[in-house]
Amino acid sequence: MSDFSPPEHLPFQAALDDFFIYMRSEKQLSLHTQTNYARDLGKFQKYCLEKHLSALDKLTANHIRLAVAHLHRDGLGGKSLQRWLSSLRSFFQFCIKRQWMSSNVADGIAAPKSPKKLPKTLDVDQAIQFVEIEGDDFILQRDRALVELIYSSGLRLAEVVALNVSDIDWSDAMLRVVAGKGDKSRVLPIGSAAMSALKNWLPARKLFTSAAEPALFITQRGTRIGHRAVQIRLQQLSVQQGMDTPVHPHMLRHSFASHMLESSGDLRLVQELLGHANISTTQVYTHLDFQHLAKVYDKAHPRAGRKKDDE
């Protein structure tokens, strides 16, 4: 703590200087954390200077609300504003302990919620382009079966990696999946393209592993393939298959859900296939479906003429 003795109206910069000394010497926060505080509080100091707010005891909750709105208009997102408000609360709490402020004027002020990001998906043509992997060597046969199965049945990465050969009902083209959350199981259909790829994969798999290995998808060492290996292979396949954007396992799952909803319109069915406990989780795909329908409407209807913003 410094020897600084605050005047009646404490200048903002003097309080900041003392706060940074406190963080460095007493709290011994990491340099990274100190840098984040400095950046966040610097934004507020700049705002205060623009508004001619030079003394801490003159700050009110309304000043903080206006600052939040100002930073939000300048493009700062919800999560960044949450962290910014947290930095302000810590600083003001320090000032209260020093008796430079009587209350924490940032308490109870919430940042605007960030808009929920819709999951990225492939359209039907892109999905087919990605999963139609050509080649007969071990890696390519495995990868073709793996991506076809993820897209066919909407599997999570953890689910496809955990699959055993015995989880497949080869005669009825069905698949038993045990989800990681609560070990709940569900039975899913397997599409004909995925079944064909799986049956072609089995002979290659047998050449690289023993009968004692249960894993459906293995590496060339004969052991179960890992999460990271699948992610890396899909990144490489994205280039190989000429995709415009890198494809990750969850993008195939999202694409499966979106395409199923577009075709069936049955949200409960999609919920069941995905293994969502709550239908609200599945409802994000209704937004994707609406976007698709809106685009089709705009292109197809002779009297569409819709504008993005109502006048």
PDB file of C-alpha atoms in Angstrom:
ATOM      1  CA  MET A   1       0.000   0.000   0.000  1.00  0.00           C
ATOM      2  CA  SER A   2       1.285   3.496  -0.882  1.00  0.00           C
ATOM      3  CA  ASP A   3       1.607   6.549   1.382  1.00  0.00           C
ATOM      4  CA  PHE A   4      -1.049   8.335  -0.674  1.00  0.00           C
ATOM      5  CA  SER A   5      -3.450  10.419   1.449  1.00  0.00           C
ATOM      6  CA  PRO A   6      -6.694  11.121  -0.444  1.00  0.00           C
ATOM      7  CA  PRO A   7      -8.071  14.647  -0.667  1.00  0.00           C
ATOM      8  CA  GLU A   8     -11.746  15.362  -0.164  1.00  0.00           C
ATOM      9  CA  HIS A   9     -12.489  14.633  -3.817  1.00  0.00           C
ATOM     10  CA  LEU A  10     -10.092  11.870  -4.795  1.00  0.00           C
ATOM     11  CA  PRO A  11      -8.815  12.094  -8.395  1.00  0.00           C
ATOM     12  CA  PHE A  12      -9.506   8.958 -10.398  1.00  0.00           C
ATOM     13  CA  GLN A  13      -5.899   8.472 -11.502  1.00  0.00           C
ATOM     14  CA  ALA A  14      -4.546   8.629  -7.935  1.00  0.00           C
ATOM     15  CA  ALA A  15      -6.966   5.899  -6.837  1.00  0.00           C
ATOM     16  CA  LEU A  16      -6.029   3.740  -9.835  1.00  0.00           C
ATOM     17  CA  ASP A  17      -2.322   4.086  -9.079  1.00  0.00           C
ATOM     18  CA  ASP A  18      -2.914   2.955  -5.504  1.00  0.00           C
ATOM     19  CA  PHE A  19      -5.115   0.072  -6.660  1.00  0.00           C
ATOM     20  CA  PHE A  20      -2.436  -1.254  -9.027  1.00  0.00           C
ATOM     21  CA  ILE A  21       0.195  -1.070  -6.262  1.00  0.00           C
ATOM     22  CA  TYR A  22      -2.200  -3.027  -4.032  1.00  0.00           C
ATOM     23  CA  MET A  23      -2.764  -5.712  -6.706  1.00  0.00           C
ATOM     24  CA  ARG A  24       0.965  -6.038  -7.324  1.00  0.00           C
ATOM     25  CA  SER A  25       2.326  -5.982  -3.765  1.00  0.00           C
ATOM     26  CA  GLU A  26      -0.459  -7.240  -1.482  1.00  0.00           C
ATOM     27  CA  LYS A  27      -2.652  -9.400  -3.712  1.00  0.00           C
ATOM     28  CA  GLN A  28       0.322 -10.533  -5.832  1.00  0.00           C
ATOM     29  CA  LEU A  29      -1.898 -11.110  -8.838  1.00  0.00           C
ATOM     30  CA  SER A  30      -0.386 -12.471 -12.034  1.00  0.00           C
ATOM     31  CA  LEU A  31       0.831 -10.071 -14.687  1.00  0.00           C
ATOM     32  CA  HIS A  32      -1.927 -11.340 -16.996  1.00  0.00           C
ATOM     33  CA  THR A  33      -4.640 -10.499 -14.420  1.00  0.00           C
ATOM     34  CA  GLN A  34      -3.095  -7.086 -13.730  1.00  0.00           C
ATOM     35  CA  THR A  35      -3.077  -6.377 -17.471  1.00  0.00           C
ATOM     36  CA  ASN A  36      -6.769  -7.279 -17.751  1.00  0.00           C
ATOM     37  CA  TYR A  37      -7.628  -4.964 -14.843  1.00  0.00           C
ATOM     38  CA  ALA A  38      -5.577  -2.160 -16.370  1.00  0.00           C
ATOM     39  CA  ARG A  39      -7.317  -2.543 -19.730  1.00  0.00           C
ATOM     40  CA  ASP A  40     -10.818  -2.656 -18.229  1.00  0.00           C
ATOM     41  CA  LEU A  41     -10.275   0.233 -15.825  1.00  0.00           C
ATOM     42  CA  GLY A  42      -8.545   2.199 -18.573  1.00  0.00           C
ATOM     43  CA  LYS A  43     -11.754   2.019 -20.626  1.00  0.00           C
ATOM     44  CA  PHE A  44     -13.713   3.417 -17.701  1.00  0.00           C
ATOM     45  CA  GLN A  45     -11.159   6.131 -17.017  1.00  0.00           C
ATOM     46  CA  LYS A  46     -11.345   7.220 -20.657  1.00  0.00           C
ATOM     47  CA  TYR A  47     -15.134   7.371 -20.451  1.00  0.00           C
ATOM     48  CA  CYS A  48     -14.942   9.415 -17.225  1.00  0.00           C
ATOM     49  CA  LEU A  49     -12.528  11.890 -18.809  1.00  0.00           C
ATOM     50  CA  GLU A  50     -14.854  12.318 -21.799  1.00  0.00           C
ATOM     51  CA  LYS A  51     -17.737  13.013 -19.407  1.00  0.00           C
ATOM     52  CA  HIS A  52     -15.628  15.264 -17.126  1.00  0.00           C
ATOM     53  CA  LEU A  53     -16.008  12.906 -14.170  1.00  0.00           C
ATOM     54  CA  SER A  54     -12.797  13.398 -12.232  1.00  0.00           C
ATOM     55  CA  ALA A  55     -13.709  12.489  -8.634  1.00  0.00           C
ATOM     56  CA  LEU A  56     -14.719   9.060  -7.318  1.00  0.00           C
ATOM     57  CA  ASP A  57     -17.187  10.368  -4.752  1.00  0.00           C
ATOM     58  CA  LYS A  58     -19.177  11.965  -7.583  1.00  0.00           C
ATOM     59  CA  LEU A  59     -19.793   8.653  -9.379  1.00  0.00           C
ATOM     60  CA  THR A  60     -23.286   7.155  -9.348  1.00  0.00           C
ATOM     61  CA  ALA A  61     -24.849   3.927 -10.539  1.00  0.00           C
ATOM     62  CA  ASN A  62     -26.347   5.830 -13.451  1.00  0.00           C
ATOM     63  CA  HIS A  63     -22.850   6.779 -14.633  1.00  0.00           C
ATOM     64  CA  ILE A  64     -21.986   3.063 -14.723  1.00  0.00           C
ATOM     65  CA  ARG A  65     -25.156   2.194 -16.649  1.00  0.00           C
ATOM     66  CA  LEU A  66     -24.419   4.909 -19.200  1.00  0.00           C
ATOM     67  CA  ALA A  67     -20.835   3.675 -19.520  1.00  0.00           C
ATOM     68  CA  VAL A  68     -22.068   0.109 -20.136  1.00  0.00           C
ATOM     69  CA  ALA A  69     -24.400   1.378 -22.876  1.00  0.00           C
ATOM     70  CA  HIS A  70     -21.596   3.462 -24.383  1.00  0.00           C
ATOM     71  CA  LEU A  71     -19.151   0.525 -24.519  1.00  0.00           C
ATOM     72  CA  HIS A  72     -21.864  -1.787 -25.871  1.00  0.00           C
ATOM     73  CA  ARG A  73     -22.592   0.658 -28.708  1.00  0.00           C
ATOM     74  CA  ASP A  74     -18.861   0.715 -29.452  1.00  0.00           C
ATOM     75  CA  GLY A  75     -18.951  -3.054 -30.023  1.00  0.00           C
ATOM     76  CA  LEU A  76     -17.996  -4.563 -26.659  1.00  0.00           C
ATOM     77  CA  GLY A  77     -19.859  -7.863 -26.287  1.00  0.00           C
ATOM     78  CA  GLY A  78     -21.815  -9.190 -23.341  1.00  0.00           C
ATOM     79  CA  LYS A  79     -19.065 -11.423 -21.939  1.00  0.00           C
ATOM     80  CA  SER A  80     -16.465  -8.667 -22.191  1.00  0.00           C
ATOM     81  CA  LEU A  81     -18.808  -6.250 -20.456  1.00  0.00           C
ATOM     82  CA  GLN A  82     -19.387  -8.772 -17.658  1.00  0.00           C
ATOM     83  CA  ARG A  83     -15.645  -8.945 -17.053  1.00  0.00           C
ATOM     84  CA  TRP A  84     -15.396  -5.148 -17.296  1.00  0.00           C
ATOM     85  CA  LEU A  85     -18.086  -4.738 -14.624  1.00  0.00           C
ATOM     86  CA  SER A  86     -16.308  -7.301 -12.437  1.00  0.00           C
ATOM     87  CA  SER A  87     -13.115  -5.247 -12.676  1.00  0.00           C
ATOM     88  CA  LEU A  88     -15.016  -2.108 -11.709  1.00  0.00           C
ATOM     89  CA  ARG A  89     -16.608  -3.829  -8.699  1.00  0.00           C
ATOM     90  CA  SER A  90     -13.199  -4.979  -7.467  1.00  0.00           C
ATOM     91  CA  PHE A  91     -11.778  -1.494  -7.870  1.00  0.00           C
ATOM     92  CA  PHE A  92     -14.716   0.192  -6.133  1.00  0.00           C
ATOM     93  CA  GLN A  93     -14.587  -2.359  -3.302  1.00  0.00           C
ATOM     94  CA  PHE A  94     -10.939  -1.435  -2.807  1.00  0.00           C
ATOM     95  CA  CYS A  95     -11.952   2.239  -2.703  1.00  0.00           C
ATOM     96  CA  ILE A  96     -14.614   1.516  -0.078  1.00  0.00           C
ATOM     97  CA  LYS A  97     -12.008  -0.179   2.136  1.00  0.00           C
ATOM     98  CA  ARG A  98      -9.860   2.937   1.789  1.00  0.00           C
ATOM     99  CA  GLN A  99     -12.920   5.024   2.683  1.00  0.00           C
ATOM    100  CA  TRP A 100     -12.756   6.872  -0.619  1.00  0.00           C
ATOM    101  CA  MET A 101     -16.249   5.759  -1.615  1.00  0.00           C
ATOM    102  CA  SER A 102     -19.306   5.002   0.499  1.00  0.00           C
ATOM    103  CA  SER A 103     -20.895   2.370  -1.769  1.00  0.00           C
ATOM    104  CA  ASN A 104     -20.098   0.140  -4.732  1.00  0.00           C
ATOM    105  CA  VAL A 105     -21.933   1.906  -7.549  1.00  0.00           C
ATOM    106  CA  ALA A 106     -21.363  -1.040  -9.932  1.00  0.00           C
ATOM    107  CA  ASP A 107     -23.295  -3.516  -7.746  1.00  0.00           C
ATOM    108  CA  GLY A 108     -26.524  -4.800  -9.263  1.00  0.00           C
ATOM    109  CA  ILE A 109     -25.717  -3.598 -12.783  1.00  0.00           C
ATOM    110  CA  ALA A 110     -25.835  -6.352 -15.402  1.00  0.00           C
ATOM    111  CA  ALA A 111     -24.228  -6.478 -18.804  1.00  0.00           C
ATOM    112  CA  PRO A 112     -26.436  -6.948 -21.880  1.00  0.00           C
ATOM    113  CA  LYS A 113     -26.780 -10.604 -22.797  1.00  0.00           C
ATOM    114  CA  SER A 114     -24.768 -11.728 -25.782  1.00  0.00           C
ATOM    115  CA  PRO A 115     -26.934 -13.004 -28.626  1.00  0.00           C
ATOM    116  CA  LYS A 116     -27.022 -16.781 -28.668  1.00  0.00           C
ATOM    117  CA  LYS A 117     -24.810 -18.028 -31.447  1.00  0.00           C
ATOM    118  CA  LEU A 118     -26.443 -20.518 -33.744  1.00  0.00           C
ATOM    119  CA  PRO A 119     -24.390 -23.648 -34.381  1.00  0.00           C
ATOM    120  CA  LYS A 120     -22.572 -23.725 -37.706  1.00  0.00           C
ATOM    121  CA  THR A 121     -23.887 -26.301 -40.128  1.00  0.00           C
ATOM    122  CA  LEU A 122     -23.204 -27.626 -43.589  1.00  0.00           C
ATOM    123  CA  ASP A 123     -25.938 -27.640 -46.188  1.00  0.00           C
ATOM    124  CA  VAL A 124     -26.881 -31.010 -47.689  1.00  0.00           C
ATOM    125  CA  ASP A 125     -24.530 -30.696 -50.675  1.00  0.00           C
ATOM    126  CA  GLN A 126     -21.611 -29.688 -48.462  1.00  0.00           C
ATOM    127  CA  ALA A 127     -22.275 -32.570 -46.066  1.00  0.00           C
ATOM    128  CA  ILE A 128     -22.295 -35.081 -48.922  1.00  0.00           C
ATOM    129  CA  GLN A 129     -19.133 -33.555 -50.361  1.00  0.00           C
ATOM    130  CA  PHE A 130     -17.398 -33.979 -47.012  1.00  0.00           C
ATOM    131  CA  VAL A 131     -18.415 -37.543 -46.180  1.00  0.00           C
ATOM    132  CA  GLU A 132     -17.809 -39.029 -49.640  1.00  0.00           C
ATOM    133  CA  ILE A 133     -14.162 -39.864 -48.987  1.00  0.00           C
ATOM    134  CA  GLU A 134     -12.432 -41.876 -51.706  1.00  0.00           C
ATOM    135  CA  GLY A 135      -9.615 -44.341 -51.123  1.00  0.00           C
ATOM    136  CA  ASP A 136      -9.073 -47.897 -49.936  1.00  0.00           C
ATOM    137  CA  ASP A 137      -6.208 -47.635 -47.458  1.00  0.00           C
ATOM    138  CA  PHE A 138      -6.674 -48.156 -43.708  1.00  0.00           C
ATOM    139  CA  ILE A 139      -6.921 -44.474 -42.741  1.00  0.00           C
ATOM    140  CA  LEU A 140      -9.326 -43.447 -45.487  1.00  0.00           C
ATOM    141  CA  GLN A 141     -11.644 -46.431 -44.970  1.00  0.00           C
ATOM    142  CA  ARG A 142     -11.758 -45.702 -41.241  1.00  0.00           C
ATOM    143  CA  ASP A 143     -12.341 -41.998 -41.757  1.00  0.00           C
ATOM    144  CA  ARG A 144     -15.098 -42.605 -44.302  1.00  0.00           C
ATOM    145  CA  ALA A 145     -16.929 -44.943 -41.892  1.00  0.00           C
ATOM    146  CA  LEU A 146     -16.419 -42.556 -38.970  1.00  0.00           C
ATOM    147  CA  VAL A 147     -17.727 -39.369 -40.626  1.00  0.00           C
ATOM    148  CA  GLU A 148     -20.580 -41.196 -42.347  1.00  0.00           C
ATOM    149  CA  LEU A 149     -21.673 -42.558 -38.976  1.00  0.00           C
ATOM    150  CA  ILE A 150     -21.468 -39.197 -37.180  1.00  0.00           C
ATOM    151  CA  TYR A 151     -23.547 -37.546 -39.918  1.00  0.00           C
ATOM    152  CA  SER A 152     -25.921 -40.517 -40.247  1.00  0.00           C
ATOM    153  CA  SER A 153     -26.791 -40.774 -36.548  1.00  0.00           C
ATOM    154  CA  GLY A 154     -25.932 -37.342 -35.108  1.00  0.00           C
ATOM    155  CA  LEU A 155     -23.286 -38.616 -32.712  1.00  0.00           C
ATOM    156  CA  ARG A 156     -21.220 -36.562 -30.300  1.00  0.00           C
ATOM    157  CA  LEU A 157     -17.443 -36.874 -30.560  1.00  0.00           C
ATOM    158  CA  ALA A 158     -17.247 -38.708 -27.224  1.00  0.00           C
ATOM    159  CA  GLU A 159     -19.962 -41.121 -28.347  1.00  0.00           C
ATOM    160  CA  VAL A 160     -18.352 -42.110 -31.622  1.00  0.00           C
ATOM    161  CA  VAL A 161     -14.935 -42.578 -29.982  1.00  0.00           C
ATOM    162  CA  ALA A 162     -16.454 -44.795 -27.260  1.00  0.00           C
ATOM    163  CA  LEU A 163     -18.254 -47.106 -29.710  1.00  0.00           C
ATOM    164  CA  ASN A 164     -17.512 -50.826 -29.689  1.00  0.00           C
ATOM    165  CA  VAL A 165     -18.110 -53.272 -32.528  1.00  0.00           C
ATOM    166  CA  SER A 166     -20.727 -54.973 -30.347  1.00  0.00           C
ATOM    167  CA  ASP A 167     -22.760 -51.725 -30.185  1.00  0.00           C
ATOM    168  CA  ILE A 168     -23.799 -52.181 -33.821  1.00  0.00           C
ATOM    169  CA  ASP A 169     -26.803 -54.322 -34.718  1.00  0.00           C
ATOM    170  CA  TRP A 170     -25.538 -55.355 -38.159  1.00  0.00           C
ATOM    171  CA  SER A 171     -28.729 -57.101 -39.238  1.00  0.00           C
ATOM    172  CA  ASP A 172     -31.159 -54.286 -38.343  1.00  0.00           C
ATOM    173  CA  ALA A 173     -28.783 -51.364 -39.020  1.00  0.00           C
ATOM    174  CA  MET A 174     -29.195 -49.951 -35.529  1.00  0.00           C
ATOM    175  CA  LEU A 175     -26.725 -48.503 -33.068  1.00  0.00           C
ATOM    176  CA  ARG A 176     -26.700 -48.403 -29.266  1.00  0.00           C
ATOM    177  CA  VAL A 177     -25.068 -45.281 -27.851  1.00  0.00           C
ATOM    178  CA  VAL A 178     -24.200 -44.653 -24.215  1.00  0.00           C
ATOM    179  CA  ALA A 179     -24.100 -40.917 -23.560  1.00  0.00           C
ATOM    180  CA  GLY A 180     -21.474 -39.515 -21.239  1.00  0.00           C
ATOM    181  CA  LYS A 181     -24.003 -37.594 -19.173  1.00  0.00           C
ATOM    182  CA  GLY A 182     -25.548 -40.013 -16.690  1.00  0.00           C
ATOM    183  CA  ASP A 183     -24.652 -43.038 -18.783  1.00  0.00           C
ATOM    184  CA  LYS A 184     -28.050 -42.884 -20.498  1.00  0.00           C
ATOM    185  CA  SER A 185     -28.315 -45.048 -23.594  1.00  0.00           C
ATOM    186  CA  ARG A 186     -30.327 -44.581 -26.767  1.00  0.00           C
ATOM    187  CA  VAL A 187     -30.808 -46.665 -29.894  1.00  0.00           C
ATOM    188  CA  LEU A 188     -30.349 -44.965 -33.256  1.00  0.00           C
ATOM    189  CA  PRO A 189     -30.856 -45.975 -36.878  1.00  0.00           C
ATOM    190  CA  ILE A 190     -27.857 -46.118 -39.205  1.00  0.00           C
ATOM    191  CA  GLY A 191     -28.260 -44.911 -42.778  1.00  0.00           C
ATOM    192  CA  SER A 192     -27.440 -47.198 -45.712  1.00  0.00           C
ATOM    193  CA  ALA A 193     -24.382 -45.158 -46.758  1.00  0.00           C
ATOM    194  CA  ALA A 194     -22.959 -45.356 -43.236  1.00  0.00           C
ATOM    195  CA  MET A 195     -23.708 -49.098 -43.001  1.00  0.00           C
ATOM    196  CA  SER A 196     -21.913 -49.718 -46.293  1.00  0.00           C
ATOM    197  CA  ALA A 197     -18.890 -47.721 -45.093  1.00  0.00           C
ATOM    198  CA  LEU A 198     -18.844 -49.598 -41.776  1.00  0.00           C
ATOM    199  CA  LYS A 199     -18.995 -53.023 -43.442  1.00  0.00           C
ATOM    200  CA  ASN A 200     -16.129 -52.060 -45.749  1.00  0.00           C
ATOM    201  CA  TRP A 201     -14.141 -50.839 -42.738  1.00  0.00           C
ATOM    202  CA  LEU A 202     -14.365 -54.050 -40.707  1.00  0.00           C
ATOM    203  CA  PRO A 203     -11.933 -56.167 -42.794  1.00  0.00           C
ATOM    204  CA  ALA A 204      -9.301 -53.370 -42.716  1.00  0.00           C
ATOM    205  CA  ARG A 205      -9.818 -52.980 -38.964  1.00  0.00           C
ATOM    206  CA  LYS A 206      -9.200 -56.693 -38.341  1.00  0.00           C
ATOM    207  CA  LEU A 207      -5.766 -56.458 -39.997  1.00  0.00           C
ATOM    208  CA  PHE A 208      -4.560 -53.889 -37.444  1.00  0.00           C
ATOM    209  CA  THR A 209      -5.942 -55.153 -34.147  1.00  0.00           C
ATOM    210  CA  SER A 210      -6.595 -58.253 -32.090  1.00  0.00           C
ATOM    211  CA  ALA A 211      -9.930 -59.932 -31.420  1.00  0.00           C
ATOM    212  CA  ALA A 212      -9.673 -58.724 -27.818  1.00  0.00           C
ATOM    213  CA  GLU A 213      -9.921 -55.029 -28.829  1.00  0.00           C
ATOM    214  CA  PRO A 214     -13.590 -53.939 -28.587  1.00  0.00           C
ATOM    215  CA  ALA A 215     -13.228 -50.449 -30.132  1.00  0.00           C
ATOM    216  CA  LEU A 216     -15.016 -49.858 -33.425  1.00  0.00           C
ATOM    217  CA  PHE A 217     -12.605 -47.145 -34.542  1.00  0.00           C
ATOM    218  CA  ILE A 218      -8.889 -47.702 -33.971  1.00  0.00           C
ATOM    219  CA  THR A 219      -5.524 -46.229 -34.891  1.00  0.00           C
ATOM    220  CA  GLN A 220      -2.866 -48.023 -36.899  1.00  0.00           C
ATOM    221  CA  ARG A 221      -1.401 -49.131 -33.553  1.00  0.00           C
ATOM    222  CA  GLY A 222      -4.549 -51.190 -33.016  1.00  0.00           C
ATOM    223  CA  THR A 223      -5.891 -49.160 -30.096  1.00  0.00           C
ATOM    224  CA  ARG A 224      -9.034 -47.056 -29.680  1.00  0.00           C
ATOM    225  CA  ILE A 225      -8.824 -43.735 -31.481  1.00  0.00           C
ATOM    226  CA  GLY A 226      -8.799 -40.625 -29.261  1.00  0.00           C
ATOM    227  CA  HIS A 227     -10.792 -37.395 -29.334  1.00  0.00           C
ATOM    228  CA  ARG A 228      -7.917 -35.240 -30.504  1.00  0.00           C
ATOM    229  CA  ALA A 229      -6.974 -37.665 -33.287  1.00  0.00           C
ATOM    230  CA  VAL A 230     -10.513 -37.464 -34.688  1.00  0.00           C
ATOM    231  CA  GLN A 231     -10.483 -33.666 -34.551  1.00  0.00           C
ATOM    232  CA  ILE A 232      -7.143 -33.489 -36.363  1.00  0.00           C
ATOM    233  CA  ARG A 233      -8.280 -35.951 -39.041  1.00  0.00           C
ATOM    234  CA  LEU A 234     -11.424 -33.920 -39.716  1.00  0.00           C
ATOM    235  CA  GLN A 235      -9.328 -30.767 -40.090  1.00  0.00           C
ATOM    236  CA  GLN A 236      -7.139 -32.576 -42.626  1.00  0.00           C
ATOM    237  CA  LEU A 237     -10.170 -33.999 -44.419  1.00  0.00           C
ATOM    238  CA  SER A 238     -11.644 -30.498 -44.668  1.00  0.00           C
ATOM    239  CA  VAL A 239      -8.698 -29.534 -46.868  1.00  0.00           C
ATOM    240  CA  GLN A 240      -8.664 -32.836 -48.748  1.00  0.00           C
ATOM    241  CA  GLN A 241     -12.387 -32.650 -49.540  1.00  0.00           C
ATOM    242  CA  GLY A 242     -12.164 -29.014 -50.673  1.00  0.00           C
ATOM    243  CA  MET A 243     -14.372 -27.553 -47.956  1.00  0.00           C
ATOM    244  CA  ASP A 244     -14.684 -23.776 -47.628  1.00  0.00           C
ATOM    245  CA  THR A 245     -14.476 -23.954 -43.841  1.00  0.00           C
ATOM    246  CA  PRO A 246     -12.902 -26.433 -41.399  1.00  0.00           C
ATOM    247  CA  VAL A 247     -15.367 -29.147 -40.386  1.00  0.00           C
ATOM    248  CA  HIS A 248     -15.340 -30.385 -36.796  1.00  0.00           C
ATOM    249  CA  PRO A 249     -17.274 -33.352 -35.359  1.00  0.00           C
ATOM    250  CA  HIS A 250     -19.973 -31.233 -33.736  1.00  0.00           C
ATOM    251  CA  MET A 251     -20.618 -29.454 -37.045  1.00  0.00           C
ATOM    252  CA  LEU A 252     -21.579 -32.824 -38.550  1.00  0.00           C
ATOM    253  CA  ARG A 253     -23.900 -33.447 -35.579  1.00  0.00           C
ATOM    254  CA  HIS A 254     -25.475 -29.997 -35.992  1.00  0.00           C
ATOM    255  CA  SER A 255     -25.870 -30.610 -39.726  1.00  0.00           C
ATOM    256  CA  PHE A 256     -27.586 -33.935 -39.037  1.00  0.00           C
ATOM    257  CA  ALA A 257     -30.042 -32.231 -36.663  1.00  0.00           C
ATOM    258  CA  SER A 258     -30.756 -29.335 -39.008  1.00  0.00           C
ATOM    259  CA  HIS A 259     -31.310 -31.578 -42.033  1.00  0.00           C
ATOM    260  CA  MET A 260     -33.549 -33.954 -40.064  1.00  0.00           C
ATOM    261  CA  LEU A 261     -35.675 -31.037 -38.858  1.00  0.00           C
ATOM    262  CA  GLU A 262     -35.900 -29.507 -42.341  1.00  0.00           C
ATOM    263  CA  SER A 263     -37.145 -32.804 -43.763  1.00  0.00           C
ATOM    264  CA  SER A 264     -39.400 -34.041 -40.948  1.00  0.00           C
ATOM    265  CA  GLY A 265     -40.486 -30.921 -39.074  1.00  0.00           C
ATOM    266  CA  ASP A 266     -40.596 -33.156 -35.988  1.00  0.00           C
ATOM    267  CA  LEU A 267     -38.765 -31.450 -33.135  1.00  0.00           C
ATOM    268  CA  ARG A 268     -39.468 -34.280 -30.672  1.00  0.00           C
ATOM    269  CA  LEU A 269     -37.954 -36.799 -33.058  1.00  0.00           C
ATOM    270  CA  VAL A 270     -34.788 -34.718 -33.398  1.00  0.00           C
ATOM    271  CA  GLN A 271     -34.639 -34.330 -29.598  1.00  0.00           C
ATOM    272  CA  GLU A 272     -34.801 -38.107 -29.197  1.00  0.00           C
ATOM    273  CA  LEU A 273     -32.152 -38.771 -31.835  1.00  0.00           C
ATOM    274  CA  LEU A 274     -29.762 -36.223 -30.371  1.00  0.00           C
ATOM    275  CA  GLY A 275     -30.271 -37.459 -26.812  1.00  0.00           C
ATOM    276  CA  HIS A 276     -31.231 -34.042 -25.438  1.00  0.00           C
ATOM    277  CA  ALA A 277     -32.825 -34.258 -21.997  1.00  0.00           C
ATOM    278  CA  ASN A 278     -34.612 -30.934 -22.504  1.00  0.00           C
ATOM    279  CA  ILE A 279     -36.369 -29.934 -25.708  1.00  0.00           C
ATOM    280  CA  SER A 280     -35.257 -26.317 -25.187  1.00  0.00           C
ATOM    281  CA  THR A 281     -31.750 -27.474 -26.137  1.00  0.00           C
ATOM    282  CA  THR A 282     -33.094 -28.848 -29.405  1.00  0.00           C
ATOM    283  CA  GLN A 283     -35.116 -25.726 -30.185  1.00  0.00           C
ATOM    284  CA  VAL A 284     -32.011 -23.907 -31.425  1.00  0.00           C
ATOM    285  CA  TYR A 285     -32.430 -25.902 -34.633  1.00  0.00           C
ATOM    286  CA  THR A 286     -35.843 -24.354 -35.233  1.00  0.00           C
ATOM    287  CA  HIS A 287     -34.009 -21.047 -35.755  1.00  0.00           C
ATOM    288  CA  LEU A 288     -31.732 -22.685 -38.301  1.00  0.00           C
ATOM    289  CA  ASP A 289     -34.761 -24.174 -40.020  1.00  0.00           C
ATOM    290  CA  PHE A 290     -36.479 -20.781 -40.113  1.00  0.00           C
ATOM    291  CA  GLN A 291     -33.417 -19.223 -41.716  1.00  0.00           C
ATOM    292  CA  HIS A 292     -33.507 -21.908 -44.392  1.00  0.00           C
ATOM    293  CA  LEU A 293     -37.245 -21.416 -44.999  1.00  0.00           C
ATOM    294  CA  ALA A 294     -36.862 -17.639 -45.126  1.00  0.00           C
ATOM    295  CA  LYS A 295     -34.157 -17.874 -47.778  1.00  0.00           C
ATOM    296  CA  VAL A 296     -36.259 -20.264 -49.861  1.00  0.00           C
ATOM    297  CA  TYR A 297     -39.280 -17.952 -49.523  1.00  0.00           C
ATOM    298  CA  ASP A 298     -37.331 -14.880 -50.596  1.00  0.00           C
ATOM    299  CA  LYS A 299     -35.990 -16.646 -53.687  1.00  0.00           C
ATOM    300  CA  ALA A 300     -39.149 -18.504 -54.696  1.00  0.00           C
ATOM    301  CA  HIS A 301     -42.153 -16.277 -53.945  1.00  0.00           C
ATOM    302  CA  PRO A 302     -42.960 -13.847 -56.770  1.00  0.00           C
ATOM    303  CA  ARG A 303     -44.414 -11.330 -54.331  1.00  0.00           C
ATOM    304  CA  ALA A 304     -41.957 -11.797 -51.467  1.00  0.00           C
ATOM    305  CA  GLY A 305     -40.246  -8.422 -51.539  1.00  0.00           C
ATOM    306  CA  ARG A 306     -39.413  -8.717 -47.877  1.00  0.00           C
ATOM    307  CA  LYS A 307     -37.122  -6.153 -46.255  1.00  0.00           C
ATOM    308  CA  LYS A 308     -34.786  -6.980 -43.376  1.00  0.00           C
ATOM    309  CA  ASP A 309     -36.031  -4.068 -41.287  1.00  0.00           C
ATOM    310  CA  ASP A 310     -39.675  -3.054 -41.099  1.00  0.00           C
ATOM    311  CA  GLU A 311     -40.229   0.578 -41.878  1.00  0.00           C
TER     312      GLU A 311
END
